[in-house]
PDB file of N, CA and C in Angstrom:
ATOM      1  N   MET A 205       2.015 -29.723   6.225  1.00 71.00           N
ATOM      2  CA  MET A 205       1.532 -28.377   5.987  1.00 71.00           C
ATOM      3  C   MET A 205       0.518 -27.980   7.047  1.00 71.00           C
ATOM      4  N   GLY A 206      -0.283 -28.865   7.558  1.00 88.00           N
ATOM      5  CA  GLY A 206      -1.263 -28.528   8.574  1.00 88.00           C
ATOM      6  C   GLY A 206      -2.628 -28.216   7.991  1.00 88.00           C
ATOM      7  N   LYS A 207      -3.452 -27.524   8.800  1.00 94.00           N
ATOM      8  CA  LYS A 207      -4.818 -27.175   8.403  1.00 94.00           C
ATOM      9  C   LYS A 207      -4.938 -25.665   8.283  1.00 94.00           C
ATOM     10  N   SER A 208      -5.912 -25.234   7.513  1.00 94.00           N
ATOM     11  CA  SER A 208      -6.188 -23.810   7.359  1.00 94.00           C
ATOM     12  C   SER A 208      -6.639 -23.215   8.693  1.00 94.00           C
ATOM     13  N   LEU A 209      -6.270 -21.965   8.955  1.00 95.00           N
ATOM     14  CA  LEU A 209      -6.648 -21.311  10.211  1.00 95.00           C
ATOM     15  C   LEU A 209      -8.153 -21.305  10.447  1.00 95.00           C
ATOM     16  N   ILE A 210      -8.947 -21.263   9.376  1.00 96.00           N
ATOM     17  CA  ILE A 210     -10.396 -21.182   9.568  1.00 96.00           C
ATOM     18  C   ILE A 210     -10.990 -22.477  10.123  1.00 96.00           C
ATOM     19  N   THR A 211     -10.197 -23.554  10.205  1.00 96.00           N
ATOM     20  CA  THR A 211     -10.697 -24.832  10.717  1.00 96.00           C
ATOM     21  C   THR A 211     -10.467 -25.011  12.217  1.00 96.00           C
ATOM     22  N   PHE A 212      -9.689 -24.122  12.837  1.00 97.00           N
ATOM     23  CA  PHE A 212      -9.382 -24.263  14.263  1.00 97.00           C
ATOM     24  C   PHE A 212     -10.474 -23.645  15.126  1.00 97.00           C
ATOM     25  N   ASN A 213     -10.581 -24.127  16.351  1.00 97.00           N
ATOM     26  CA  ASN A 213     -11.595 -23.659  17.293  1.00 97.00           C
ATOM     27  C   ASN A 213     -11.064 -22.536  18.174  1.00 97.00           C
ATOM     28  N   VAL A 214     -11.985 -21.748  18.693  1.00 98.00           N
ATOM     29  CA  VAL A 214     -11.641 -20.678  19.623  1.00 98.00           C
ATOM     30  C   VAL A 214     -10.884 -21.270  20.816  1.00 98.00           C
ATOM     31  N   GLY A 215      -9.814 -20.607  21.209  1.00 98.00           N
ATOM     32  CA  GLY A 215      -9.006 -21.047  22.344  1.00 98.00           C
ATOM     33  C   GLY A 215      -7.811 -21.894  21.966  1.00 98.00           C
ATOM     34  N   GLU A 216      -7.792 -22.428  20.747  1.00 98.00           N
ATOM     35  CA  GLU A 216      -6.656 -23.252  20.336  1.00 98.00           C
ATOM     36  C   GLU A 216      -5.447 -22.374  20.029  1.00 98.00           C
ATOM     37  N   THR A 217      -4.271 -22.870  20.417  1.00 97.00           N
ATOM     38  CA  THR A 217      -3.017 -22.216  20.060  1.00 97.00           C
ATOM     39  C   THR A 217      -2.446 -22.963  18.868  1.00 97.00           C
ATOM     40  N   VAL A 218      -2.089 -22.207  17.850  1.00 97.00           N
ATOM     41  CA  VAL A 218      -1.683 -22.775  16.566  1.00 97.00           C
ATOM     42  C   VAL A 218      -0.284 -22.287  16.209  1.00 97.00           C
ATOM     43  N   SER A 219       0.542 -23.190  15.731  1.00 96.00           N
ATOM     44  CA  SER A 219       1.855 -22.835  15.203  1.00 96.00           C
ATOM     45  C   SER A 219       1.724 -22.687  13.692  1.00 96.00           C
ATOM     46  N   ILE A 220       2.044 -21.511  13.179  1.00 94.00           N
ATOM     47  CA  ILE A 220       1.951 -21.266  11.738  1.00 94.00           C
ATOM     48  C   ILE A 220       2.988 -22.126  11.024  1.00 94.00           C
ATOM     49  N   ARG A 221       2.558 -22.818   9.976  1.00 89.00           N
ATOM     50  CA  ARG A 221       3.441 -23.707   9.221  1.00 89.00           C
ATOM     51  C   ARG A 221       3.631 -23.285   7.770  1.00 89.00           C
ATOM     52  N   CYS A 222       2.660 -22.602   7.203  1.00 80.00           N
ATOM     53  CA  CYS A 222       2.743 -22.278   5.780  1.00 80.00           C
ATOM     54  C   CYS A 222       1.788 -21.137   5.469  1.00 80.00           C
ATOM     55  N   VAL A 223       2.263 -20.182   4.686  1.00 80.00           N
ATOM     56  CA  VAL A 223       1.411 -19.100   4.197  1.00 80.00           C
ATOM     57  C   VAL A 223       1.407 -19.209   2.679  1.00 80.00           C
ATOM     58  N   ARG A 224       0.226 -19.458   2.102  1.00 77.00           N
ATOM     59  CA  ARG A 224       0.119 -19.685   0.659  1.00 77.00           C
ATOM     60  C   ARG A 224      -0.542 -18.486  -0.010  1.00 77.00           C
ATOM     61  N   CYS A 225       0.261 -17.474  -0.296  1.00 75.00           N
ATOM     62  CA  CYS A 225      -0.262 -16.279  -0.956  1.00 75.00           C
ATOM     63  C   CYS A 225       0.896 -15.525  -1.602  1.00 75.00           C
ATOM     64  N   GLY A 226       0.592 -14.416  -2.222  1.00 78.00           N
ATOM     65  CA  GLY A 226       1.601 -13.638  -2.924  1.00 78.00           C
ATOM     66  C   GLY A 226       2.630 -13.007  -1.996  1.00 78.00           C
ATOM     67  N   ARG A 227       3.705 -12.542  -2.579  1.00 83.00           N
ATOM     68  CA  ARG A 227       4.825 -11.992  -1.820  1.00 83.00           C
ATOM     69  C   ARG A 227       4.428 -10.775  -0.981  1.00 83.00           C
ATOM     70  N   ASN A 228       3.653  -9.852  -1.556  1.00 86.00           N
ATOM     71  CA  ASN A 228       3.259  -8.647  -0.820  1.00 86.00           C
ATOM     72  C   ASN A 228       2.400  -8.990   0.392  1.00 86.00           C
ATOM     73  N   PHE A 229       1.444  -9.888   0.201  1.00 85.00           N
ATOM     74  CA  PHE A 229       0.580 -10.275   1.315  1.00 85.00           C
ATOM     75  C   PHE A 229       1.373 -11.046   2.364  1.00 85.00           C
ATOM     76  N   THR A 230       2.297 -11.902   1.920  1.00 86.00           N
ATOM     77  CA  THR A 230       3.137 -12.643   2.853  1.00 86.00           C
ATOM     78  C   THR A 230       3.958 -11.683   3.704  1.00 86.00           C
ATOM     79  N   LYS A 231       4.482 -10.623   3.093  1.00 89.00           N
ATOM     80  CA  LYS A 231       5.247  -9.619   3.846  1.00 89.00           C
ATOM     81  C   LYS A 231       4.353  -8.908   4.848  1.00 89.00           C
ATOM     82  N   ARG A 232       3.145  -8.548   4.430  1.00 89.00           N
ATOM     83  CA  ARG A 232       2.206  -7.885   5.343  1.00 89.00           C
ATOM     84  C   ARG A 232       1.917  -8.771   6.550  1.00 89.00           C
ATOM     85  N   LEU A 233       1.671 -10.053   6.296  1.00 89.00           N
ATOM     86  CA  LEU A 233       1.410 -10.983   7.393  1.00 89.00           C
ATOM     87  C   LEU A 233       2.622 -11.106   8.310  1.00 89.00           C
ATOM     88  N   SER A 234       3.805 -11.171   7.724  1.00 90.00           N
ATOM     89  CA  SER A 234       5.028 -11.254   8.514  1.00 90.00           C
ATOM     90  C   SER A 234       5.188 -10.023   9.401  1.00 90.00           C
ATOM     91  N   ASP A 235       4.873  -8.857   8.860  1.00 91.00           N
ATOM     92  CA  ASP A 235       4.939  -7.618   9.646  1.00 91.00           C
ATOM     93  C   ASP A 235       3.976  -7.651  10.830  1.00 91.00           C
ATOM     94  N   LEU A 236       2.878  -8.395  10.693  1.00 90.00           N
ATOM     95  CA  LEU A 236       1.895  -8.536  11.771  1.00 90.00           C
ATOM     96  C   LEU A 236       2.266  -9.640  12.767  1.00 90.00           C
ATOM     97  N   GLY A 237       3.342 -10.386  12.472  1.00 91.00           N
ATOM     98  CA  GLY A 237       3.766 -11.471  13.351  1.00 91.00           C
ATOM     99  C   GLY A 237       3.327 -12.845  12.900  1.00 91.00           C
ATOM    100  N   LEU A 238       2.727 -12.930  11.712  1.00 90.00           N
ATOM    101  CA  LEU A 238       2.273 -14.219  11.173  1.00 90.00           C
ATOM    102  C   LEU A 238       3.305 -14.745  10.181  1.00 90.00           C
ATOM    103  N   PHE A 239       4.243 -15.517  10.690  1.00 90.00           N
ATOM    104  CA  PHE A 239       5.300 -16.095   9.867  1.00 90.00           C
ATOM    105  C   PHE A 239       5.490 -17.542  10.299  1.00 90.00           C
ATOM    106  N   ASP A 240       6.215 -18.301   9.514  1.00 90.00           N
ATOM    107  CA  ASP A 240       6.430 -19.718   9.799  1.00 90.00           C
ATOM    108  C   ASP A 240       7.007 -19.896  11.202  1.00 90.00           C
ATOM    109  N   GLY A 241       6.331 -20.683  12.015  1.00 93.00           N
ATOM    110  CA  GLY A 241       6.774 -20.951  13.376  1.00 93.00           C
ATOM    111  C   GLY A 241       6.137 -20.071  14.438  1.00 93.00           C
ATOM    112  N   ALA A 242       5.467 -18.999  14.033  1.00 94.00           N
ATOM    113  CA  ALA A 242       4.815 -18.105  15.001  1.00 94.00           C
ATOM    114  C   ALA A 242       3.656 -18.821  15.683  1.00 94.00           C
ATOM    115  N   LEU A 243       3.433 -18.496  16.951  1.00 96.00           N
ATOM    116  CA  LEU A 243       2.305 -19.055  17.694  1.00 96.00           C
ATOM    117  C   LEU A 243       1.187 -18.027  17.762  1.00 96.00           C
ATOM    118  N   VAL A 244      -0.024 -18.459  17.436  1.00 97.00           N
ATOM    119  CA  VAL A 244      -1.202 -17.590  17.498  1.00 97.00           C
ATOM    120  C   VAL A 244      -2.297 -18.323  18.266  1.00 97.00           C
ATOM    121  N   THR A 245      -3.163 -17.551  18.904  1.00 98.00           N
ATOM    122  CA  THR A 245      -4.319 -18.119  19.595  1.00 98.00           C
ATOM    123  C   THR A 245      -5.576 -17.629  18.897  1.00 98.00           C
ATOM    124  N   ILE A 246      -6.485 -18.542  18.622  1.00 98.00           N
ATOM    125  CA  ILE A 246      -7.745 -18.200  17.969  1.00 98.00           C
ATOM    126  C   ILE A 246      -8.677 -17.584  19.013  1.00 98.00           C
ATOM    127  N   LEU A 247      -9.070 -16.328  18.817  1.00 98.00           N
ATOM    128  CA  LEU A 247      -9.965 -15.639  19.746  1.00 98.00           C
ATOM    129  C   LEU A 247     -11.406 -15.627  19.257  1.00 98.00           C
ATOM    130  N   LYS A 248     -11.593 -15.586  17.948  1.00 98.00           N
ATOM    131  CA  LYS A 248     -12.948 -15.589  17.364  1.00 98.00           C
ATOM    132  C   LYS A 248     -12.862 -16.272  16.011  1.00 98.00           C
ATOM    133  N   ASN A 249     -13.766 -17.207  15.784  1.00 97.00           N
ATOM    134  CA  ASN A 249     -13.797 -17.905  14.504  1.00 97.00           C
ATOM    135  C   ASN A 249     -15.217 -18.413  14.266  1.00 97.00           C
ATOM    136  N   ASP A 250     -16.107 -17.481  13.976  1.00 92.00           N
ATOM    137  CA  ASP A 250     -17.480 -17.845  13.648  1.00 92.00           C
ATOM    138  C   ASP A 250     -17.526 -18.319  12.201  1.00 92.00           C
ATOM    139  N   SER A 251     -18.654 -18.826  11.776  1.00 86.00           N
ATOM    140  CA  SER A 251     -18.774 -19.307  10.397  1.00 86.00           C
ATOM    141  C   SER A 251     -18.898 -18.157   9.404  1.00 86.00           C
ATOM    142  N   PHE A 252     -18.945 -16.935   9.909  1.00 88.00           N
ATOM    143  CA  PHE A 252     -19.007 -15.750   9.049  1.00 88.00           C
ATOM    144  C   PHE A 252     -18.173 -14.654   9.700  1.00 88.00           C
ATOM    145  N   GLY A 253     -17.819 -13.659   8.945  1.00 93.00           N
ATOM    146  CA  GLY A 253     -17.044 -12.544   9.494  1.00 93.00           C
ATOM    147  C   GLY A 253     -15.578 -12.888   9.653  1.00 93.00           C
ATOM    148  N   PRO A 254     -14.814 -11.936  10.168  1.00 96.00           N
ATOM    149  CA  PRO A 254     -13.366 -12.135  10.274  1.00 96.00           C
ATOM    150  C   PRO A 254     -13.000 -13.128  11.370  1.00 96.00           C
ATOM    151  N   ILE A 255     -11.793 -13.650  11.257  1.00 98.00           N
ATOM    152  CA  ILE A 255     -11.213 -14.468  12.315  1.00 98.00           C
ATOM    153  C   ILE A 255     -10.311 -13.526  13.114  1.00 98.00           C
ATOM    154  N   ILE A 256     -10.380 -13.612  14.433  1.00 98.00           N
ATOM    155  CA  ILE A 256      -9.563 -12.745  15.279  1.00 98.00           C
ATOM    156  C   ILE A 256      -8.535 -13.609  15.993  1.00 98.00           C
ATOM    157  N   LEU A 257      -7.277 -13.172  15.909  1.00 98.00           N
ATOM    158  CA  LEU A 257      -6.152 -13.915  16.455  1.00 98.00           C
ATOM    159  C   LEU A 257      -5.410 -13.076  17.479  1.00 98.00           C
ATOM    160  N   LYS A 258      -4.799 -13.756  18.436  1.00 98.00           N
ATOM    161  CA  LYS A 258      -3.860 -13.096  19.340  1.00 98.00           C
ATOM    162  C   LYS A 258      -2.471 -13.483  18.866  1.00 98.00           C
ATOM    163  N   VAL A 259      -1.687 -12.464  18.507  1.00 96.00           N
ATOM    164  CA  VAL A 259      -0.351 -12.676  17.957  1.00 96.00           C
ATOM    165  C   VAL A 259       0.612 -11.752  18.691  1.00 96.00           C
ATOM    166  N   LEU A 260       1.618 -12.313  19.330  1.00 92.00           N
ATOM    167  CA  LEU A 260       2.626 -11.507  20.035  1.00 92.00           C
ATOM    168  C   LEU A 260       1.994 -10.477  20.964  1.00 92.00           C
ATOM    169  N   GLY A 261       0.932 -10.871  21.664  1.00 93.00           N
ATOM    170  CA  GLY A 261       0.278  -9.991  22.618  1.00 93.00           C
ATOM    171  C   GLY A 261      -0.714  -9.010  22.031  1.00 93.00           C
ATOM    172  N   SER A 262      -0.875  -9.002  20.712  1.00 95.00           N
ATOM    173  CA  SER A 262      -1.824  -8.098  20.053  1.00 95.00           C
ATOM    174  C   SER A 262      -2.940  -8.896  19.402  1.00 95.00           C
ATOM    175  N   LYS A 263      -4.085  -8.253  19.227  1.00 97.00           N
ATOM    176  CA  LYS A 263      -5.199  -8.871  18.513  1.00 97.00           C
ATOM    177  C   LYS A 263      -5.202  -8.361  17.084  1.00 97.00           C
ATOM    178  N   ILE A 264      -5.358  -9.287  16.134  1.00 96.00           N
ATOM    179  CA  ILE A 264      -5.494  -8.891  14.734  1.00 96.00           C
ATOM    180  C   ILE A 264      -6.695  -9.617  14.133  1.00 96.00           C
ATOM    181  N   ALA A 265      -7.318  -8.969  13.182  1.00 96.00           N
ATOM    182  CA  ALA A 265      -8.461  -9.555  12.478  1.00 96.00           C
ATOM    183  C   ALA A 265      -8.065  -9.797  11.033  1.00 96.00           C
ATOM    184  N   LEU A 266      -8.433 -10.952  10.522  1.00 95.00           N
ATOM    185  CA  LEU A 266      -8.193 -11.295   9.122  1.00 95.00           C
ATOM    186  C   LEU A 266      -9.513 -11.719   8.502  1.00 95.00           C
ATOM    187  N   GLY A 267      -9.707 -11.342   7.258  1.00 94.00           N
ATOM    188  CA  GLY A 267     -10.857 -11.836   6.523  1.00 94.00           C
ATOM    189  C   GLY A 267     -10.748 -13.339   6.357  1.00 94.00           C
ATOM    190  N   ARG A 268     -11.877 -13.988   6.188  1.00 95.00           N
ATOM    191  CA  ARG A 268     -11.868 -15.445   6.073  1.00 95.00           C
ATOM    192  C   ARG A 268     -11.056 -15.910   4.867  1.00 95.00           C
ATOM    193  N   GLY A 269     -11.113 -15.163   3.766  1.00 91.00           N
ATOM    194  CA  GLY A 269     -10.331 -15.525   2.588  1.00 91.00           C
ATOM    195  C   GLY A 269      -8.839 -15.465   2.849  1.00 91.00           C
ATOM    196  N   GLU A 270      -8.418 -14.474   3.631  1.00 91.00           N
ATOM    197  CA  GLU A 270      -7.002 -14.354   4.001  1.00 91.00           C
ATOM    198  C   GLU A 270      -6.601 -15.491   4.936  1.00 91.00           C
ATOM    199  N   ALA A 271      -7.414 -15.717   5.959  1.00 93.00           N
ATOM    200  CA  ALA A 271      -7.102 -16.750   6.951  1.00 93.00           C
ATOM    201  C   ALA A 271      -7.083 -18.147   6.334  1.00 93.00           C
ATOM    202  N   GLU A 272      -7.863 -18.331   5.290  1.00 91.00           N
ATOM    203  CA  GLU A 272      -7.926 -19.635   4.621  1.00 91.00           C
ATOM    204  C   GLU A 272      -6.592 -20.006   3.974  1.00 91.00           C
ATOM    205  N   LYS A 273      -5.757 -19.013   3.667  1.00 90.00           N
ATOM    206  CA  LYS A 273      -4.472 -19.242   3.002  1.00 90.00           C
ATOM    207  C   LYS A 273      -3.323 -19.461   3.977  1.00 90.00           C
ATOM    208  N   ILE A 274      -3.627 -19.445   5.271  1.00 92.00           N
ATOM    209  CA  ILE A 274      -2.604 -19.619   6.304  1.00 92.00           C
ATOM    210  C   ILE A 274      -2.840 -20.970   6.969  1.00 92.00           C
ATOM    211  N   TYR A 275      -1.793 -21.784   7.027  1.00 93.00           N
ATOM    212  CA  TYR A 275      -1.909 -23.137   7.556  1.00 93.00           C
ATOM    213  C   TYR A 275      -1.088 -23.287   8.829  1.00 93.00           C
ATOM    214  N   GLY A 276      -1.588 -24.118   9.733  1.00 94.00           N
ATOM    215  CA  GLY A 276      -0.877 -24.326  10.984  1.00 94.00           C
ATOM    216  C   GLY A 276      -1.238 -25.651  11.622  1.00 94.00           C
ATOM    217  N   GLU A 277      -0.608 -25.896  12.771  1.00 95.00           N
ATOM    218  CA  GLU A 277      -0.832 -27.107  13.556  1.00 95.00           C
ATOM    219  C   GLU A 277      -1.033 -26.702  15.004  1.00 95.00           C
ATOM    220  N   THR A 278      -1.867 -27.452  15.731  1.00 93.00           N
ATOM    221  CA  THR A 278      -2.088 -27.136  17.142  1.00 93.00           C
ATOM    222  C   THR A 278      -0.855 -27.475  17.958  1.00 93.00           C
ATOM    223  N   LYS A 279      -0.695 -26.729  19.038  1.00 76.00           N
ATOM    224  CA  LYS A 279       0.433 -26.945  19.955  1.00 76.00           C
ATOM    225  C   LYS A 279      -0.064 -27.432  21.285  1.00 76.00           C
TER     226      LYS A 279
END
């Protein structure tokens, strides 16, 4: 399953492995490019505030609670 996105460091590229949330939120994430197998780069991950990711050439921000439900592995 991997580790939660909030545990990765800035600059790491992560392959999404699992999204553990409801169907509507999973669809929203998929629409943003966050689906099983997608590659994302961590751009900002402070101990507070949102986590910012680079996904398919775009930057997206997720709340820490949302990011905590997304699991991945480094590439």
